[in-house]
């Protein structure tokens, strides 16, 4: 058996000291060992994007990284989006535009969209379509997700 | 869908990494780069490496510089680093045009150029670019360095001439002159999927005639390669529909297409002809 490694994961600004088996994916460590179950797992092999989190501000598939690789990196998950009672503009836009039904894919889409809108606040509709094609949703048919992210982009731009 | 247990190593120097690789490769010890191909394979338990040598913390492998007329791409350079041109001139633009076809944005944040080349999926865009543009692979082992031309690197599906104890330390792609014209085309059924066929073409004009044509095809055969018959059909011709169709037909005739449950050989041949013709048209326009 492989030895456990002691690591520190900084999730949404809070340090979690955990002892991890190297084979545990970042998604499993976040969910099972740091108790942050907002990040979902769909396929566990890189196809669906439900597990998307931000690692050092870049959206990545947390099922395709090992937890041990995220030692001392800055991780952001869906739990970190709202400021207290105040929802993030993307969360509001998802509610207002009916961009979720069962909600399983939503944390992944929210983190994907957060990452891209922070990196490219002026992203065009076409580029946004391409980025949003990264993740799968079995319910909405995507149109409302696209609408919501465009609305949040415009709102976040106006606010900045 | 959980990877099997393995020992994790996180070297910080190339020497340390290749020493670990020499020690563990005989027992299925492997390099972990972006993990975007290896981790899914491990999740399916199609791979059960006993040791992973994570190169993400190795200093010096993130180099992305021009040296001796070539763009040198180190082993931890990510796909996303080509979202904007990695160098001035035609090559930088070409790589930026190609990269948006590789997987999806989040996968491009982690996946590496060299990891794609080492993994050698027949439908990898970077493998086809390396083959078409005559890249040189720099293989590093504990016993030294070896240069492998692209034409001698890709053997068959996910098989290269890299030895198990060798790290693909960098890939060097020769710069393209300012008058180089290029076109890239690929086809898949869904954005971000692996291509059913794809092509990259480059050429220059001298006195209105095509010179130094490179026509690479990927995804259609078991490995990407330049198609000499198609290049011969193009060399010395005046660019235009006749020459482009002749080269496209020559490419389709020369390849030995793979077949799978959804795609037969004739389909891949026809598709390849269309893609080569369109890429040549793009290059000319
Ligand atoms: C949903 C999805 C869609 C994708 N679509 C595409 C696509 O359209 N086109 C495409 O090209 N790719 C695609 N990929 C694969 C992706 O581009 C990978 O990043 C790439 O194939 C492997 O690079 P990596 O750095 O992630 O390597 P890893 O997954 O870390 O490694 C892959 C293999 O190469 C070996 N290796 C890696 N680096 C080195 C090195 N420097 N020296 C020696 N051996 C090494 C590893 O040991 C392993 O066997 C897709 C992946 C996913 C999950
Ligand atoms: S669970 Fe990670 S991509 Fe599906
Ligand atoms: S809302 Fe159900 S999968 Fe997207």
PDB file of C-alpha atoms in Angstrom, chain B:
ATOM      1  CA  UNK B   1     -14.193   4.692 -11.071  1.00  0.00           C
ATOM      2  CA  UNK B   2     -11.395   5.070  -8.524  1.00  0.00           C
ATOM      3  CA  UNK B   3      -7.727   4.710  -9.494  1.00  0.00           C
ATOM      4  CA  UNK B   4      -5.811   1.854  -7.895  1.00  0.00           C
ATOM      5  CA  UNK B   5      -3.143   2.599  -5.299  1.00  0.00           C
ATOM      6  CA  UNK B   6       0.289   3.854  -6.360  1.00  0.00           C
ATOM      7  CA  UNK B   7       3.358   5.447  -4.851  1.00  0.00           C
ATOM      8  CA  UNK B   8       3.553   9.160  -5.513  1.00  0.00           C
ATOM      9  CA  UNK B   9       6.816  10.941  -6.266  1.00  0.00           C
ATOM     10  CA  UNK B  10       7.167  14.673  -6.734  1.00  0.00           C
ATOM     11  CA  UNK B  11      10.707  15.387  -7.946  1.00  0.00           C
ATOM     12  CA  UNK B  12      11.843  18.988  -8.367  1.00  0.00           C
ATOM     13  CA  UNK B  13      14.696  18.477 -10.847  1.00  0.00           C
ATOM     14  CA  UNK B  14      14.974  16.700 -14.202  1.00  0.00           C
ATOM     15  CA  UNK B  15      17.822  14.546 -12.843  1.00  0.00           C
ATOM     16  CA  UNK B  16      15.698  13.371  -9.949  1.00  0.00           C
ATOM     17  CA  UNK B  17      12.747  12.691 -12.272  1.00  0.00           C
ATOM     18  CA  UNK B  18      14.715  10.537 -14.735  1.00  0.00           C
ATOM     19  CA  UNK B  19      16.472   8.680 -11.903  1.00  0.00           C
ATOM     20  CA  UNK B  20      13.071   7.799 -10.418  1.00  0.00           C
ATOM     21  CA  UNK B  21      11.819   6.835 -13.875  1.00  0.00           C
ATOM     22  CA  UNK B  22      14.816   4.531 -14.457  1.00  0.00           C
ATOM     23  CA  UNK B  23      14.146   2.874 -11.115  1.00  0.00           C
ATOM     24  CA  UNK B  24      10.381   2.422 -11.440  1.00  0.00           C
ATOM     25  CA  UNK B  25       9.644   2.158 -15.189  1.00  0.00           C
ATOM     26  CA  UNK B  26      10.316  -1.616 -15.238  1.00  0.00           C
ATOM     27  CA  UNK B  27       7.409  -2.016 -12.763  1.00  0.00           C
ATOM     28  CA  UNK B  28       5.027   0.215 -14.714  1.00  0.00           C
ATOM     29  CA  UNK B  29       6.168   3.439 -13.106  1.00  0.00           C
ATOM     30  CA  UNK B  30       5.054   6.379 -15.220  1.00  0.00           C
ATOM     31  CA  UNK B  31       5.287  10.111 -15.684  1.00  0.00           C
ATOM     32  CA  UNK B  32       2.268  12.137 -14.539  1.00  0.00           C
ATOM     33  CA  UNK B  33       2.032  15.370 -16.538  1.00  0.00           C
ATOM     34  CA  UNK B  34      -1.377  17.037 -16.990  1.00  0.00           C
ATOM     35  CA  UNK B  35      -3.160  13.812 -16.052  1.00  0.00           C
ATOM     36  CA  UNK B  36      -5.909  14.489 -18.605  1.00  0.00           C
ATOM     37  CA  UNK B  37      -5.358  11.160 -20.390  1.00  0.00           C
ATOM     38  CA  UNK B  38      -3.636   9.126 -17.692  1.00  0.00           C
ATOM     39  CA  UNK B  39      -6.095   9.741 -14.851  1.00  0.00           C
ATOM     40  CA  UNK B  40      -9.206   8.709 -16.843  1.00  0.00           C
ATOM     41  CA  UNK B  41      -7.360   5.545 -17.904  1.00  0.00           C
ATOM     42  CA  UNK B  42      -6.544   4.873 -14.252  1.00  0.00           C
ATOM     43  CA  UNK B  43     -10.140   5.574 -13.199  1.00  0.00           C
ATOM     44  CA  UNK B  44     -11.259   2.839 -15.607  1.00  0.00           C
ATOM     45  CA  UNK B  45      -8.409   0.666 -14.230  1.00  0.00           C
ATOM     46  CA  UNK B  46      -7.164   0.235 -17.779  1.00  0.00           C
ATOM     47  CA  UNK B  47      -3.883   1.452 -16.315  1.00  0.00           C
ATOM     48  CA  UNK B  48      -2.644   0.559 -12.837  1.00  0.00           C
ATOM     49  CA  UNK B  49       0.767   2.163 -12.587  1.00  0.00           C
ATOM     50  CA  UNK B  50       2.584   1.275  -9.381  1.00  0.00           C
ATOM     51  CA  UNK B  51       4.521   4.541  -9.208  1.00  0.00           C
ATOM     52  CA  UNK B  52       3.660   7.976 -10.560  1.00  0.00           C
ATOM     53  CA  UNK B  53       6.403  10.490 -11.080  1.00  0.00           C
ATOM     54  CA  UNK B  54       4.676  13.853 -11.059  1.00  0.00           C
ATOM     55  CA  UNK B  55       6.712  16.337 -13.128  1.00  0.00           C
ATOM     56  CA  UNK B  56       4.534  19.355 -12.346  1.00  0.00           C
ATOM     57  CA  UNK B  57       6.990  20.649  -9.739  1.00  0.00           C
ATOM     58  CA  UNK B  58      10.112  20.169 -11.850  1.00  0.00           C
ATOM     59  CA  UNK B  59      11.752  23.515 -12.445  1.00  0.00           C
ATOM     60  CA  UNK B  60      12.974  24.155 -16.011  1.00  0.00           C
ATOM     61  CA  UNK B  61      10.330  22.020 -17.712  1.00  0.00           C
ATOM     62  CA  UNK B  62       8.016  24.995 -18.241  1.00  0.00           C
ATOM     63  CA  UNK B  63      10.243  26.527 -20.901  1.00  0.00           C
ATOM     64  CA  UNK B  64       8.568  27.970 -23.965  1.00  0.00           C
ATOM     65  CA  UNK B  65      11.261  29.794 -25.908  1.00  0.00           C
ATOM     66  CA  UNK B  66      12.817  30.153 -29.331  1.00  0.00           C
ATOM     67  CA  UNK B  67      16.248  28.536 -29.648  1.00  0.00           C
ATOM     68  CA  UNK B  68      18.203  27.907 -32.859  1.00  0.00           C
ATOM     69  CA  UNK B  69      15.275  28.637 -35.146  1.00  0.00           C
ATOM     70  CA  UNK B  70      12.811  26.397 -33.297  1.00  0.00           C
ATOM     71  CA  UNK B  71      10.067  26.899 -30.723  1.00  0.00           C
ATOM     72  CA  UNK B  72      11.081  24.732 -27.742  1.00  0.00           C
ATOM     73  CA  UNK B  73       8.143  23.458 -25.733  1.00  0.00           C
ATOM     74  CA  UNK B  74       9.030  22.018 -22.304  1.00  0.00           C
ATOM     75  CA  UNK B  75       7.244  19.076 -20.719  1.00  0.00           C
ATOM     76  CA  UNK B  76       4.976  21.094 -18.417  1.00  0.00           C
ATOM     77  CA  UNK B  77       3.793  23.660 -20.989  1.00  0.00           C
ATOM     78  CA  UNK B  78      -0.015  23.429 -20.994  1.00  0.00           C
ATOM     79  CA  UNK B  79      -2.351  23.505 -23.981  1.00  0.00           C
ATOM     80  CA  UNK B  80      -3.802  26.779 -22.620  1.00  0.00           C
ATOM     81  CA  UNK B  81      -0.451  28.513 -23.106  1.00  0.00           C
ATOM     82  CA  UNK B  82      -1.190  28.489 -26.840  1.00  0.00           C
ATOM     83  CA  UNK B  83      -4.542  30.304 -26.464  1.00  0.00           C
ATOM     84  CA  UNK B  84      -2.534  33.394 -27.436  1.00  0.00           C
ATOM     85  CA  UNK B  85       0.453  33.104 -29.816  1.00  0.00           C
ATOM     86  CA  UNK B  86       3.438  31.503 -28.047  1.00  0.00           C
ATOM     87  CA  UNK B  87       5.847  33.210 -30.462  1.00  0.00           C
ATOM     88  CA  UNK B  88       5.871  35.922 -33.111  1.00  0.00           C
ATOM     89  CA  UNK B  89       5.267  34.964 -36.710  1.00  0.00           C
ATOM     90  CA  UNK B  90       3.319  32.305 -38.551  1.00  0.00           C
ATOM     91  CA  UNK B  91       4.003  29.385 -36.187  1.00  0.00           C
ATOM     92  CA  UNK B  92       2.536  31.201 -33.165  1.00  0.00           C
ATOM     93  CA  UNK B  93      -0.696  31.904 -35.051  1.00  0.00           C
ATOM     94  CA  UNK B  94      -0.906  28.390 -36.415  1.00  0.00           C
ATOM     95  CA  UNK B  95      -0.646  26.849 -32.921  1.00  0.00           C
ATOM     96  CA  UNK B  96      -3.295  29.256 -31.614  1.00  0.00           C
ATOM     97  CA  UNK B  97      -5.663  28.272 -34.436  1.00  0.00           C
ATOM     98  CA  UNK B  98      -5.151  24.596 -33.665  1.00  0.00           C
ATOM     99  CA  UNK B  99      -5.369  24.643 -29.852  1.00  0.00           C
ATOM    100  CA  UNK B 100      -9.051  25.567 -29.649  1.00  0.00           C
ATOM    101  CA  UNK B 101      -9.806  22.177 -31.236  1.00  0.00           C
ATOM    102  CA  UNK B 102      -8.182  20.251 -28.393  1.00  0.00           C
ATOM    103  CA  UNK B 103     -10.665  18.983 -25.811  1.00  0.00           C
ATOM    104  CA  UNK B 104     -12.258  21.741 -23.707  1.00  0.00           C
ATOM    105  CA  UNK B 105     -11.132  24.858 -21.879  1.00  0.00           C
ATOM    106  CA  UNK B 106     -10.701  23.246 -18.401  1.00  0.00           C
ATOM    107  CA  UNK B 107      -8.837  20.268 -19.857  1.00  0.00           C
ATOM    108  CA  UNK B 108      -6.534  22.667 -21.698  1.00  0.00           C
ATOM    109  CA  UNK B 109      -5.639  24.302 -18.349  1.00  0.00           C
ATOM    110  CA  UNK B 110      -3.929  21.070 -17.207  1.00  0.00           C
ATOM    111  CA  UNK B 111      -3.088  18.958 -20.277  1.00  0.00           C
ATOM    112  CA  UNK B 112       0.404  19.427 -21.703  1.00  0.00           C
ATOM    113  CA  UNK B 113       1.787  19.587 -25.231  1.00  0.00           C
ATOM    114  CA  UNK B 114       4.471  16.979 -24.488  1.00  0.00           C
ATOM    115  CA  UNK B 115       1.986  14.751 -22.645  1.00  0.00           C
ATOM    116  CA  UNK B 116      -0.148  14.626 -25.796  1.00  0.00           C
ATOM    117  CA  UNK B 117       2.861  13.764 -27.920  1.00  0.00           C
ATOM    118  CA  UNK B 118       4.049  11.059 -25.481  1.00  0.00           C
ATOM    119  CA  UNK B 119       0.528   9.641 -25.155  1.00  0.00           C
ATOM    120  CA  UNK B 120       0.275   9.594 -28.947  1.00  0.00           C
ATOM    121  CA  UNK B 121      -3.420   9.238 -29.546  1.00  0.00           C
ATOM    122  CA  UNK B 122      -3.737   8.978 -33.358  1.00  0.00           C
ATOM    123  CA  UNK B 123      -6.224  11.887 -33.257  1.00  0.00           C
ATOM    124  CA  UNK B 124      -4.078  14.215 -31.164  1.00  0.00           C
ATOM    125  CA  UNK B 125      -3.767  17.633 -32.780  1.00  0.00           C
ATOM    126  CA  UNK B 126      -0.304  18.239 -31.324  1.00  0.00           C
ATOM    127  CA  UNK B 127       0.928  14.896 -32.656  1.00  0.00           C
ATOM    128  CA  UNK B 128      -0.238  15.843 -36.144  1.00  0.00           C
ATOM    129  CA  UNK B 129       1.303  19.307 -35.894  1.00  0.00           C
ATOM    130  CA  UNK B 130       4.601  17.731 -34.769  1.00  0.00           C
ATOM    131  CA  UNK B 131       4.556  15.263 -37.658  1.00  0.00           C
ATOM    132  CA  UNK B 132       3.583  17.826 -40.306  1.00  0.00           C
ATOM    133  CA  UNK B 133       6.142  20.423 -39.254  1.00  0.00           C
ATOM    134  CA  UNK B 134       9.018  17.933 -38.738  1.00  0.00           C
ATOM    135  CA  UNK B 135       9.393  18.557 -35.005  1.00  0.00           C
ATOM    136  CA  UNK B 136      12.247  17.044 -33.035  1.00  0.00           C
ATOM    137  CA  UNK B 137      11.553  15.201 -29.788  1.00  0.00           C
ATOM    138  CA  UNK B 138      14.102  15.563 -27.017  1.00  0.00           C
ATOM    139  CA  UNK B 139      14.167  12.358 -24.955  1.00  0.00           C
ATOM    140  CA  UNK B 140      15.996  12.455 -21.642  1.00  0.00           C
ATOM    141  CA  UNK B 141      16.945   9.442 -19.555  1.00  0.00           C
ATOM    142  CA  UNK B 142      19.327   8.924 -16.653  1.00  0.00           C
ATOM    143  CA  UNK B 143      21.972   7.934 -19.203  1.00  0.00           C
ATOM    144  CA  UNK B 144      21.645  10.991 -21.439  1.00  0.00           C
ATOM    145  CA  UNK B 145      19.736  12.829 -24.133  1.00  0.00           C
ATOM    146  CA  UNK B 146      18.507  11.581 -27.505  1.00  0.00           C
ATOM    147  CA  UNK B 147      16.946  13.542 -30.382  1.00  0.00           C
ATOM    148  CA  UNK B 148      14.171  11.787 -32.290  1.00  0.00           C
ATOM    149  CA  UNK B 149      12.755  13.234 -35.537  1.00  0.00           C
ATOM    150  CA  UNK B 150       8.947  13.184 -35.654  1.00  0.00           C
ATOM    151  CA  UNK B 151       9.010  10.868 -38.686  1.00  0.00           C
ATOM    152  CA  UNK B 152      10.683   8.228 -36.482  1.00  0.00           C
ATOM    153  CA  UNK B 153       8.674   8.902 -33.323  1.00  0.00           C
ATOM    154  CA  UNK B 154       5.045   7.872 -33.898  1.00  0.00           C
ATOM    155  CA  UNK B 155       4.768   4.092 -34.376  1.00  0.00           C
ATOM    156  CA  UNK B 156       1.126   3.162 -34.028  1.00  0.00           C
ATOM    157  CA  UNK B 157      -1.882   3.789 -31.751  1.00  0.00           C
ATOM    158  CA  UNK B 158      -0.530   5.162 -28.460  1.00  0.00           C
ATOM    159  CA  UNK B 159       2.908   3.754 -29.212  1.00  0.00           C
ATOM    160  CA  UNK B 160       6.040   5.771 -29.823  1.00  0.00           C
ATOM    161  CA  UNK B 161       9.755   5.053 -30.027  1.00  0.00           C
ATOM    162  CA  UNK B 162      10.276   6.714 -26.643  1.00  0.00           C
ATOM    163  CA  UNK B 163      11.808   4.152 -24.266  1.00  0.00           C
ATOM    164  CA  UNK B 164      10.061   3.470 -20.973  1.00  0.00           C
ATOM    165  CA  UNK B 165      12.860   5.109 -18.991  1.00  0.00           C
ATOM    166  CA  UNK B 166      12.838   8.267 -21.133  1.00  0.00           C
ATOM    167  CA  UNK B 167      11.178  11.554 -20.275  1.00  0.00           C
ATOM    168  CA  UNK B 168       9.995  13.550 -23.279  1.00  0.00           C
ATOM    169  CA  UNK B 169      11.737  16.651 -21.990  1.00  0.00           C
ATOM    170  CA  UNK B 170      10.792  18.960 -24.832  1.00  0.00           C
ATOM    171  CA  UNK B 171       9.493  19.176 -28.381  1.00  0.00           C
ATOM    172  CA  UNK B 172      11.165  21.537 -30.844  1.00  0.00           C
ATOM    173  CA  UNK B 173       9.134  22.842 -33.769  1.00  0.00           C
ATOM    174  CA  UNK B 174      11.046  24.670 -36.521  1.00  0.00           C
ATOM    175  CA  UNK B 175       9.820  28.255 -36.989  1.00  0.00           C
ATOM    176  CA  UNK B 176       7.925  28.992 -40.203  1.00  0.00           C
ATOM    177  CA  UNK B 177       9.064  31.733 -42.579  1.00  0.00           C
ATOM    178  CA  UNK B 178       6.799  34.778 -42.880  1.00  0.00           C
ATOM    179  CA  UNK B 179       5.645  33.755 -46.358  1.00  0.00           C
ATOM    180  CA  UNK B 180       4.393  30.344 -45.196  1.00  0.00           C
ATOM    181  CA  UNK B 181       0.707  29.755 -45.873  1.00  0.00           C
ATOM    182  CA  UNK B 182      -1.188  27.243 -43.754  1.00  0.00           C
ATOM    183  CA  UNK B 183      -4.586  25.651 -43.350  1.00  0.00           C
ATOM    184  CA  UNK B 184      -5.989  23.387 -40.633  1.00  0.00           C
ATOM    185  CA  UNK B 185      -9.183  21.335 -40.751  1.00  0.00           C
ATOM    186  CA  UNK B 186     -10.660  18.678 -38.533  1.00  0.00           C
ATOM    187  CA  UNK B 187     -13.989  16.936 -38.284  1.00  0.00           C
ATOM    188  CA  UNK B 188     -15.683  15.358 -35.291  1.00  0.00           C
ATOM    189  CA  UNK B 189     -19.313  14.834 -34.426  1.00  0.00           C
ATOM    190  CA  UNK B 190     -19.255  16.961 -31.267  1.00  0.00           C
ATOM    191  CA  UNK B 191     -17.118  19.938 -30.253  1.00  0.00           C
ATOM    192  CA  UNK B 192     -14.109  18.841 -28.197  1.00  0.00           C
ATOM    193  CA  UNK B 193     -14.219  15.191 -29.214  1.00  0.00           C
ATOM    194  CA  UNK B 194     -11.279  13.450 -30.821  1.00  0.00           C
ATOM    195  CA  UNK B 195     -11.257  14.027 -34.580  1.00  0.00           C
ATOM    196  CA  UNK B 196     -12.321  11.360 -37.075  1.00  0.00           C
ATOM    197  CA  UNK B 197      -9.824  12.892 -39.465  1.00  0.00           C
ATOM    198  CA  UNK B 198      -7.814  16.090 -39.562  1.00  0.00           C
ATOM    199  CA  UNK B 199      -5.151  17.754 -41.610  1.00  0.00           C
ATOM    200  CA  UNK B 200      -2.583  20.506 -41.481  1.00  0.00           C
ATOM    201  CA  UNK B 201      -1.078  21.857 -44.702  1.00  0.00           C
ATOM    202  CA  UNK B 202       1.661  24.405 -45.222  1.00  0.00           C
ATOM    203  CA  UNK B 203       3.405  25.680 -48.333  1.00  0.00           C
ATOM    204  CA  UNK B 204       5.156  28.707 -49.806  1.00  0.00           C
ATOM    205  CA  UNK B 205       4.970  30.319 -53.231  1.00  0.00           C
ATOM    206  CA  UNK B 206       7.918  30.930 -55.526  1.00  0.00           C
ATOM    207  CA  UNK B 207       7.164  32.633 -58.830  1.00  0.00           C
ATOM    208  CA  UNK B 208       3.478  31.843 -58.317  1.00  0.00           C
ATOM    209  CA  UNK B 209       4.121  28.118 -57.858  1.00  0.00           C
ATOM    210  CA  UNK B 210       3.834  25.970 -54.755  1.00  0.00           C
ATOM    211  CA  UNK B 211       7.082  25.060 -53.073  1.00  0.00           C
ATOM    212  CA  UNK B 212       7.972  23.082 -49.937  1.00  0.00           C
ATOM    213  CA  UNK B 213       4.478  21.624 -49.390  1.00  0.00           C
ATOM    214  CA  UNK B 214       3.774  19.791 -46.132  1.00  0.00           C
ATOM    215  CA  UNK B 215       0.534  17.828 -45.911  1.00  0.00           C
ATOM    216  CA  UNK B 216      -0.037  16.020 -42.617  1.00  0.00           C
ATOM    217  CA  UNK B 217      -2.990  13.798 -41.796  1.00  0.00           C
ATOM    218  CA  UNK B 218      -4.053  12.684 -38.306  1.00  0.00           C
ATOM    219  CA  UNK B 219      -6.940  10.756 -36.821  1.00  0.00           C
ATOM    220  CA  UNK B 220      -7.509   8.743 -39.990  1.00  0.00           C
ATOM    221  CA  UNK B 221      -4.610   6.308 -39.663  1.00  0.00           C
ATOM    222  CA  UNK B 222      -3.019   4.645 -36.624  1.00  0.00           C
ATOM    223  CA  UNK B 223      -0.524   7.514 -36.404  1.00  0.00           C
ATOM    224  CA  UNK B 224      -0.139  11.015 -37.814  1.00  0.00           C
ATOM    225  CA  UNK B 225       2.275  11.490 -40.712  1.00  0.00           C
ATOM    226  CA  UNK B 226       3.155  13.566 -43.758  1.00  0.00           C
ATOM    227  CA  UNK B 227       1.637  12.168 -46.946  1.00  0.00           C
ATOM    228  CA  UNK B 228       4.392  12.220 -49.568  1.00  0.00           C
ATOM    229  CA  UNK B 229       2.061  11.369 -52.480  1.00  0.00           C
ATOM    230  CA  UNK B 230      -0.136  14.388 -51.756  1.00  0.00           C
ATOM    231  CA  UNK B 231       2.854  16.681 -51.357  1.00  0.00           C
ATOM    232  CA  UNK B 232       4.225  15.475 -54.705  1.00  0.00           C
ATOM    233  CA  UNK B 233       0.885  16.259 -56.350  1.00  0.00           C
ATOM    234  CA  UNK B 234       1.090  19.812 -55.053  1.00  0.00           C
ATOM    235  CA  UNK B 235       4.743  20.735 -55.548  1.00  0.00           C
ATOM    236  CA  UNK B 236       5.392  23.031 -58.498  1.00  0.00           C
ATOM    237  CA  UNK B 237       1.682  23.606 -59.193  1.00  0.00           C
ATOM    238  CA  UNK B 238      -0.156  26.897 -59.401  1.00  0.00           C
ATOM    239  CA  UNK B 239      -2.508  27.095 -56.381  1.00  0.00           C
ATOM    240  CA  UNK B 240      -6.106  26.511 -57.401  1.00  0.00           C
ATOM    241  CA  UNK B 241      -8.911  24.021 -57.550  1.00  0.00           C
ATOM    242  CA  UNK B 242      -7.186  21.556 -59.904  1.00  0.00           C
ATOM    243  CA  UNK B 243      -4.027  21.280 -57.840  1.00  0.00           C
ATOM    244  CA  UNK B 244      -5.931  21.151 -54.551  1.00  0.00           C
ATOM    245  CA  UNK B 245      -8.257  18.388 -55.729  1.00  0.00           C
ATOM    246  CA  UNK B 246      -5.352  16.368 -57.099  1.00  0.00           C
ATOM    247  CA  UNK B 247      -3.500  16.627 -53.784  1.00  0.00           C
ATOM    248  CA  UNK B 248      -6.660  15.804 -51.791  1.00  0.00           C
ATOM    249  CA  UNK B 249      -7.339  12.725 -53.914  1.00  0.00           C
ATOM    250  CA  UNK B 250      -3.717  11.629 -53.616  1.00  0.00           C
ATOM    251  CA  UNK B 251      -3.940  11.913 -49.813  1.00  0.00           C
ATOM    252  CA  UNK B 252      -7.163   9.905 -49.697  1.00  0.00           C
ATOM    253  CA  UNK B 253      -5.663   7.181 -51.891  1.00  0.00           C
ATOM    254  CA  UNK B 254      -2.423   6.992 -49.910  1.00  0.00           C
ATOM    255  CA  UNK B 255      -3.818   6.513 -46.430  1.00  0.00           C
ATOM    256  CA  UNK B 256      -4.661   3.261 -44.696  1.00  0.00           C
ATOM    257  CA  UNK B 257      -7.693   4.355 -42.663  1.00  0.00           C
ATOM    258  CA  UNK B 258      -8.698   2.921 -39.292  1.00  0.00           C
ATOM    259  CA  UNK B 259     -12.210   1.540 -38.883  1.00  0.00           C
ATOM    260  CA  UNK B 260     -14.423   1.586 -35.821  1.00  0.00           C
ATOM    261  CA  UNK B 261     -18.036   0.830 -34.959  1.00  0.00           C
ATOM    262  CA  UNK B 262     -19.247   4.176 -36.279  1.00  0.00           C
ATOM    263  CA  UNK B 263     -16.839   4.903 -39.125  1.00  0.00           C
ATOM    264  CA  UNK B 264     -15.677   2.698 -41.987  1.00  0.00           C
ATOM    265  CA  UNK B 265     -12.516   3.125 -44.040  1.00  0.00           C
ATOM    266  CA  UNK B 266     -14.232   4.607 -47.083  1.00  0.00           C
ATOM    267  CA  UNK B 267     -15.862   7.286 -44.941  1.00  0.00           C
ATOM    268  CA  UNK B 268     -12.509   8.288 -43.461  1.00  0.00           C
ATOM    269  CA  UNK B 269     -10.948   8.361 -46.946  1.00  0.00           C
ATOM    270  CA  UNK B 270     -13.677  10.598 -48.373  1.00  0.00           C
ATOM    271  CA  UNK B 271     -13.578  12.802 -45.303  1.00  0.00           C
ATOM    272  CA  UNK B 272      -9.806  13.137 -45.534  1.00  0.00           C
ATOM    273  CA  UNK B 273     -10.037  14.230 -49.199  1.00  0.00           C
ATOM    274  CA  UNK B 274     -12.560  16.908 -48.284  1.00  0.00           C
ATOM    275  CA  UNK B 275     -10.534  18.150 -45.315  1.00  0.00           C
ATOM    276  CA  UNK B 276      -7.271  18.327 -47.288  1.00  0.00           C
ATOM    277  CA  UNK B 277      -8.984  20.272 -50.074  1.00  0.00           C
ATOM    278  CA  UNK B 278     -10.575  22.706 -47.609  1.00  0.00           C
ATOM    279  CA  UNK B 279      -7.299  23.185 -45.719  1.00  0.00           C
ATOM    280  CA  UNK B 280      -5.525  23.996 -48.998  1.00  0.00           C
ATOM    281  CA  UNK B 281      -8.281  26.463 -49.855  1.00  0.00           C
ATOM    282  CA  UNK B 282      -7.943  28.066 -46.401  1.00  0.00           C
ATOM    283  CA  UNK B 283      -4.194  28.366 -46.878  1.00  0.00           C
ATOM    284  CA  UNK B 284      -4.686  30.121 -50.218  1.00  0.00           C
ATOM    285  CA  UNK B 285      -7.365  32.536 -49.032  1.00  0.00           C
TER     286      UNK B 285
END
